[in-house]
Amino acid sequence: MTTEDGTERDLLPTATPARTRAAVRELLRPHRVLAGAGFAVLVVATAVGLLTQPLLGRIVDLVTRHRSPDALTWPVLALAGIALVQGASTAWGMALVSRLGETALARLRELFVERALSLPLDRVERAGSGDLNARVTRDVSRVAEAVRTALPELARSGLSIVLTLGALALLDWRFLVAALVAVPVQAWTARWYVRHAVPLYARERIVTGAQQQQLLDTIGGARTVRAYGLQAEHDRRVTARSRAAVDLTMRGVRLVLRFYGRLHVAEYLGLAAVLLTGFLLVRDDAVSVGTATAAALYFHSLFTPVNTALVLLDDAQSATAGLARLVGVVDVRAEEDAADGAAPVTGPPGVVVSGVTHAYVPGRPVLHGVDLEVRPGERVALVGASGAGKTTLAKLVAGLHRAESGSVRVGGAEPDASGRLVGLVTQEVHVFAGPLAEDLRLARPGADAAELREALAAVGALEWVERLPEGLGTVVGEGGHRLTTDRAQQLALARLLLADPPLVVLDEATAEAGSSGARVLDEAAERALRGRTALVVAHRLGQAAAADRVVVMDAGRIVEQGTHEELLAAGGAYATLWRAWSGSRSPGESVRAAEGGVPAGGGTPAGGGTPAGGGTPADGRVPAAKGRPAPVPPPSSAPSPAHPE
C-alpha cells in the first residue's frame, strides 16, 4: 500500500480463504464434543418446533369440518407444550454454540496477541502501527460480534431451513417443488452479494487501517506538525483517508439495500407458488385445507431463517475479512519458531554476530558488516558516541529487529523477543496498571510472594515496596500509585530476575536516576547480570570499566575492542573518550571507575532517547572526543530520525 506521501507500506499478511477455513477447523477441533452437543440440542429444538404447523393445520381441519370446540383442547395444549420444549431446548442449544464460539475466539485472541508481541519491530514499522491497531481493535470486534450473534443464529437458521424443507416433502412432494421456486433467486442473490461484498470489505479493512495510521501519525507528531505549520496538509490527509473510509462504508450500505430487495422478490415468488399448489391440490381433493395451510405456514416460517442466513452473509463476510487478517498475523513465522526448533540452552549462551548490516530506511545503513562474538558468561560493554549503532546492535541481539544481511546467533539459534532466552531492559520502562505483585508476575506467572520479595530485595526495592499502602498489593501504573523513574527501573530489573533469562541486554537502563539513584540501580544491575551472558550499552564509561570486554563503535562499525586496561594502553578512540569522561569526574570517582568499582549497567532516561551529539560530561554520558566533534555518519549511513541508533 502507498501512503499519501508516497511511502510504501508493507502491510502485515492476510490469510487466504482456504487457510482461514483451516484455522477455524484447528480452533474447533479440541471442542468436538461441545460442538456435537450443541448441534444435537438445536436439531431437537428445531424438530419439535416443526410440529407447530401440522397442529395448526389440524385445527383448521377441525374448524372446517365443524367439530365441537372440545376437539380443539388437545391440539391447543400440544401447541403450548411444543412452545415450552422448543424454547428451553433452543436456549440450551444456543448457549452451547455460543460457548463454543467464545472459547474458539478466546484462543484466537491469545494466539494473535502472542504472535503480535513476537513480531520484529521493523516488521511492524514497515506495515505501520495503524495496520496492527486496526486488526487488534476493529477486526477482533467484528469477529467477536459475529461469534456472539451470527454464529448461533446461523446454526439455528441452517437447521430450520433443512428440516422445514423435509417437512414440506412429508406433507406432499409437490409443496417442496413449489417452495424451491424461490431457491434460484435466493442463490443468485447470495452469489451476487458475496462476489461484491468480499473485495469491498477487504478493501474497507485496508482503508480503515490507513485512516488509523494517518490519525496516529498526525496526533503522535502534533508538536512537529505545529512547529512546521503543517496543520493544513495533515488535515487534508486525514480528511482524504476518512472520506475514503466513508465512501466504502456507503457502498456497503447500498449493496445491502439491493440485497434485501432481491430477497423480497424471492419470498413473493416462493409463497405464491406454494399457495397456488395448495389451491390446486385441495381442488383435486389430494390434500385437505389443513394440510395446504400447514404447507403455506411452513414456507412462511422459512422467511425468517432464510433471510437470517442470507442477511448474516453481511456479518459473515465482514467477520471473515477480519478473521483472515487475524489469521494472517497468527501465521507469521516469527523468530521464536526458529528458537523452538533449536536445542535448549542449559547455561549462559554465547552470541555470534557475523557480517551484520542493518538499515531502518533502505539505502541508509546504520550498521556496516559488524562482526562480534560474546563468549558464554562474558560481559561486554558497547560504547561510542550517539548514533554509533550501539542500540541497534543490542536490539538485533535481543531479537527486536532482524538483520538486513548477515546473521545473529544466540546459543546457536536466531534470537527471539519472547524473553525466554534474552532479557532486555531499556530506558523505556512500562509499569503495567494493576497490583504491583501482578506486574512482577508477568515475568513469572507462578511466582509466590516469597519469590517476589526475594527479587525485589536483590535489586534494593523491597524496603520501599513494603512502605507502600498495601505492599505488594498496591495498585501501580495508570490510575494507581505513580513510581519514580529509578523505582520503575528497579521494578524492571526485578522482573528480569524473575524471568531468569541466560542472556541479558541492558540498554541505557540506569542513567536518569540521579547520582544516588544511579548508584542503587548500578548495584541492582550488577546482581541481575551475575552468572549470565551480558551485552551492556554503556553511556557512562564507568560502567564499561567493570565489563570483561569493551567494544567501541563508530558510525555503525566496530573500531576497537579489548579490556578496559588494554584499550587505555592502546591510546586509541576509547582512551580518548576515557580521558574526556574521567576529566569531568571527581578524583575518587575516577579511581573507583578505573578499578572496576562501578558496576556494569546501562543507562538513559526512562522516557527519552539518546541525546544527539553524545551528551555532556555533566550528565555522565559519553562525550565527543576532545579536540574533534562527535562523529556524524555520512548521508548514506545516517540513521532514521525515528531511530537515533
JSON list of N, CA, C and O in Angstrom, two decimals, residues 7 12 29 107 164 171 179 188 198 213 216 238 264 296 307 321 340 350 366 409 483 535 575 628 632:
[
{"chain": "A", "resi": 7, "resn": "THR", "atom": "N", "xyz": [5.18, 6.92, 0.55]},
{"chain": "A", "resi": 7, "resn": "THR", "atom": "CA", "xyz": [5.88, 5.88, 1.29]},
{"chain": "A", "resi": 7, "resn": "THR", "atom": "C", "xyz": [5.18, 4.54, 1.11]},
{"chain": "A", "resi": 7, "resn": "THR", "atom": "O", "xyz": [3.97, 4.45, 1.22]},
{"chain": "A", "resi": 12, "resn": "LEU", "atom": "N", "xyz": [0.94, -6.15, 7.02]},
{"chain": "A", "resi": 12, "resn": "LEU", "atom": "CA", "xyz": [1.01, -7.50, 7.57]},
{"chain": "A", "resi": 12, "resn": "LEU", "atom": "C", "xyz": [0.16, -8.43, 6.71]},
{"chain": "A", "resi": 12, "resn": "LEU", "atom": "O", "xyz": [-0.82, -8.00, 6.10]},
{"chain": "A", "resi": 29, "resn": "ARG", "atom": "N", "xyz": [-11.36, -28.05, 16.59]},
{"chain": "A", "resi": 29, "resn": "ARG", "atom": "CA", "xyz": [-11.06, -29.48, 16.76]},
{"chain": "A", "resi": 29, "resn": "ARG", "atom": "C", "xyz": [-10.99, -29.91, 18.23]},
{"chain": "A", "resi": 29, "resn": "ARG", "atom": "O", "xyz": [-11.53, -30.98, 18.57]},
{"chain": "A", "resi": 107, "resn": "ARG", "atom": "N", "xyz": [-9.21, -18.38, 22.20]},
{"chain": "A", "resi": 107, "resn": "ARG", "atom": "CA", "xyz": [-7.94, -18.99, 21.78]},
{"chain": "A", "resi": 107, "resn": "ARG", "atom": "C", "xyz": [-7.33, -18.22, 20.62]},
{"chain": "A", "resi": 107, "resn": "ARG", "atom": "O", "xyz": [-6.10, -18.02, 20.57]},
{"chain": "A", "resi": 164, "resn": "THR", "atom": "N", "xyz": [-37.29, -27.88, 7.70]},
{"chain": "A", "resi": 164, "resn": "THR", "atom": "CA", "xyz": [-38.58, -27.39, 7.19]},
{"chain": "A", "resi": 164, "resn": "THR", "atom": "C", "xyz": [-38.82, -27.88, 5.77]},
{"chain": "A", "resi": 164, "resn": "THR", "atom": "O", "xyz": [-39.94, -28.28, 5.41]},
{"chain": "A", "resi": 171, "resn": "LEU", "atom": "N", "xyz": [-45.40, -33.56, 3.77]},
{"chain": "A", "resi": 171, "resn": "LEU", "atom": "CA", "xyz": [-46.80, -33.20, 3.50]},
{"chain": "A", "resi": 171, "resn": "LEU", "atom": "C", "xyz": [-47.20, -33.62, 2.10]},
{"chain": "A", "resi": 171, "resn": "LEU", "atom": "O", "xyz": [-48.22, -34.28, 1.89]},
{"chain": "A", "resi": 179, "resn": "ALA", "atom": "N", "xyz": [-41.92, -24.74, -3.24]},
{"chain": "A", "resi": 179, "resn": "ALA", "atom": "CA", "xyz": [-41.07, -23.91, -2.38]},
{"chain": "A", "resi": 179, "resn": "ALA", "atom": "C", "xyz": [-39.72, -23.64, -3.02]},
{"chain": "A", "resi": 179, "resn": "ALA", "atom": "O", "xyz": [-39.12, -22.57, -2.84]},
{"chain": "A", "resi": 188, "resn": "TRP", "atom": "N", "xyz": [-28.86, -16.95, -6.51]},
{"chain": "A", "resi": 188, "resn": "TRP", "atom": "CA", "xyz": [-28.24, -15.93, -7.36]},
{"chain": "A", "resi": 188, "resn": "TRP", "atom": "C", "xyz": [-27.95, -14.66, -6.56]},
{"chain": "A", "resi": 188, "resn": "TRP", "atom": "O", "xyz": [-26.90, -14.04, -6.70]},
{"chain": "A", "resi": 198, "resn": "VAL", "atom": "N", "xyz": [-17.09, -9.44, -0.69]},
{"chain": "A", "resi": 198, "resn": "VAL", "atom": "CA", "xyz": [-15.77, -9.89, -0.23]},
{"chain": "A", "resi": 198, "resn": "VAL", "atom": "C", "xyz": [-14.68, -8.86, -0.55]},
{"chain": "A", "resi": 198, "resn": "VAL", "atom": "O", "xyz": [-13.96, -8.41, 0.35]},
{"chain": "A", "resi": 213, "resn": "GLN", "atom": "N", "xyz": [-3.73, 4.81, 10.77]},
{"chain": "A", "resi": 213, "resn": "GLN", "atom": "CA", "xyz": [-2.31, 5.13, 10.71]},
{"chain": "A", "resi": 213, "resn": "GLN", "atom": "C", "xyz": [-2.10, 6.63, 10.54]},
{"chain": "A", "resi": 213, "resn": "GLN", "atom": "O", "xyz": [-1.24, 7.23, 11.19]},
{"chain": "A", "resi": 216, "resn": "LEU", "atom": "N", "xyz": [-2.82, 8.35, 13.82]},
{"chain": "A", "resi": 216, "resn": "LEU", "atom": "CA", "xyz": [-1.73, 8.13, 14.76]},
{"chain": "A", "resi": 216, "resn": "LEU", "atom": "C", "xyz": [-0.52, 8.98, 14.41]},
{"chain": "A", "resi": 216, "resn": "LEU", "atom": "O", "xyz": [0.12, 9.57, 15.29]},
{"chain": "A", "resi": 238, "resn": "VAL", "atom": "N", "xyz": [-5.83, 13.55, 6.63]},
{"chain": "A", "resi": 238, "resn": "VAL", "atom": "CA", "xyz": [-6.82, 12.88, 7.49]},
{"chain": "A", "resi": 238, "resn": "VAL", "atom": "C", "xyz": [-8.20, 12.90, 6.82]},
{"chain": "A", "resi": 238, "resn": "VAL", "atom": "O", "xyz": [-8.93, 11.91, 6.83]},
{"chain": "A", "resi": 264, "resn": "HIS", "atom": "N", "xyz": [-36.73, -10.07, -1.14]},
{"chain": "A", "resi": 264, "resn": "HIS", "atom": "CA", "xyz": [-38.19, -9.93, -1.09]},
{"chain": "A", "resi": 264, "resn": "HIS", "atom": "C", "xyz": [-38.84, -10.49, -2.35]},
{"chain": "A", "resi": 264, "resn": "HIS", "atom": "O", "xyz": [-39.94, -11.07, -2.29]},
{"chain": "A", "resi": 296, "resn": "ALA", "atom": "N", "xyz": [-48.34, -23.78, 3.62]},
{"chain": "A", "resi": 296, "resn": "ALA", "atom": "CA", "xyz": [-48.13, -22.33, 3.49]},
{"chain": "A", "resi": 296, "resn": "ALA", "atom": "C", "xyz": [-47.43, -21.78, 4.73]},
{"chain": "A", "resi": 296, "resn": "ALA", "atom": "O", "xyz": [-46.54, -20.91, 4.62]},
{"chain": "A", "resi": 307, "resn": "ASN", "atom": "N", "xyz": [-33.93, -15.56, 5.42]},
{"chain": "A", "resi": 307, "resn": "ASN", "atom": "CA", "xyz": [-33.46, -14.17, 5.42]},
{"chain": "A", "resi": 307, "resn": "ASN", "atom": "C", "xyz": [-32.34, -13.97, 6.43]},
{"chain": "A", "resi": 307, "resn": "ASN", "atom": "O", "xyz": [-31.37, -13.25, 6.17]},
{"chain": "A", "resi": 321, "resn": "ALA", "atom": "N", "xyz": [-13.48, -11.35, 6.57]},
{"chain": "A", "resi": 321, "resn": "ALA", "atom": "CA", "xyz": [-12.38, -10.47, 6.18]},
{"chain": "A", "resi": 321, "resn": "ALA", "atom": "C", "xyz": [-11.50, -10.15, 7.39]},
{"chain": "A", "resi": 321, "resn": "ALA", "atom": "O", "xyz": [-10.27, -10.17, 7.30]},
{"chain": "A", "resi": 340, "resn": "ASP", "atom": "N", "xyz": [12.30, -22.31, 18.95]},
{"chain": "A", "resi": 340, "resn": "ASP", "atom": "CA", "xyz": [11.62, -23.50, 19.44]},
{"chain": "A", "resi": 340, "resn": "ASP", "atom": "C", "xyz": [12.24, -24.77, 18.87]},
{"chain": "A", "resi": 340, "resn": "ASP", "atom": "O", "xyz": [12.25, -25.82, 19.52]},
{"chain": "A", "resi": 350, "resn": "GLY", "atom": "N", "xyz": [26.36, -18.19, 24.20]},
{"chain": "A", "resi": 350, "resn": "GLY", "atom": "CA", "xyz": [27.24, -17.26, 23.52]},
{"chain": "A", "resi": 350, "resn": "GLY", "atom": "C", "xyz": [26.48, -16.52, 22.44]},
{"chain": "A", "resi": 350, "resn": "GLY", "atom": "O", "xyz": [25.39, -16.91, 22.03]},
{"chain": "A", "resi": 366, "resn": "VAL", "atom": "N", "xyz": [22.62, 1.62, 9.13]},
{"chain": "A", "resi": 366, "resn": "VAL", "atom": "CA", "xyz": [23.06, 2.07, 10.45]},
{"chain": "A", "resi": 366, "resn": "VAL", "atom": "C", "xyz": [24.23, 1.22, 10.92]},
{"chain": "A", "resi": 366, "resn": "VAL", "atom": "O", "xyz": [25.10, 1.71, 11.64]},
{"chain": "A", "resi": 409, "resn": "ARG", "atom": "N", "xyz": [23.32, -15.02, 16.00]},
{"chain": "A", "resi": 409, "resn": "ARG", "atom": "CA", "xyz": [23.01, -16.30, 16.63]},
{"chain": "A", "resi": 409, "resn": "ARG", "atom": "C", "xyz": [23.23, -16.18, 18.13]},
{"chain": "A", "resi": 409, "resn": "ARG", "atom": "O", "xyz": [24.27, -15.70, 18.59]},
{"chain": "A", "resi": 483, "resn": "LEU", "atom": "N", "xyz": [5.14, 5.56, 40.27]},
{"chain": "A", "resi": 483, "resn": "LEU", "atom": "CA", "xyz": [6.50, 5.24, 40.66]},
{"chain": "A", "resi": 483, "resn": "LEU", "atom": "C", "xyz": [7.48, 6.20, 40.01]},
{"chain": "A", "resi": 483, "resn": "LEU", "atom": "O", "xyz": [7.30, 6.59, 38.85]},
{"chain": "A", "resi": 535, "resn": "LEU", "atom": "N", "xyz": [25.24, -8.13, 27.44]},
{"chain": "A", "resi": 535, "resn": "LEU", "atom": "CA", "xyz": [25.64, -7.10, 26.48]},
{"chain": "A", "resi": 535, "resn": "LEU", "atom": "C", "xyz": [25.08, -5.79, 27.01]},
{"chain": "A", "resi": 535, "resn": "LEU", "atom": "O", "xyz": [23.86, -5.63, 27.13]},
{"chain": "A", "resi": 575, "resn": "ALA", "atom": "N", "xyz": [40.56, 5.34, 24.69]},
{"chain": "A", "resi": 575, "resn": "ALA", "atom": "CA", "xyz": [41.40, 6.11, 25.61]},
{"chain": "A", "resi": 575, "resn": "ALA", "atom": "C", "xyz": [41.05, 7.59, 25.54]},
{"chain": "A", "resi": 575, "resn": "ALA", "atom": "O", "xyz": [41.01, 8.29, 26.57]},
{"chain": "A", "resi": 628, "resn": "ARG", "atom": "N", "xyz": [37.78, 17.17, 18.71]},
{"chain": "A", "resi": 628, "resn": "ARG", "atom": "CA", "xyz": [37.07, 16.91, 17.46]},
{"chain": "A", "resi": 628, "resn": "ARG", "atom": "C", "xyz": [35.59, 16.76, 17.77]},
{"chain": "A", "resi": 628, "resn": "ARG", "atom": "O", "xyz": [35.21, 16.38, 18.87]},
{"chain": "A", "resi": 632, "resn": "VAL", "atom": "N", "xyz": [29.74, 12.07, 12.95]},
{"chain": "A", "resi": 632, "resn": "VAL", "atom": "CA", "xyz": [28.43, 12.11, 12.30]},
{"chain": "A", "resi": 632, "resn": "VAL", "atom": "C", "xyz": [28.48, 11.24, 11.07]},
{"chain": "A", "resi": 632, "resn": "VAL", "atom": "O", "xyz": [29.33, 11.46, 10.20]}
]
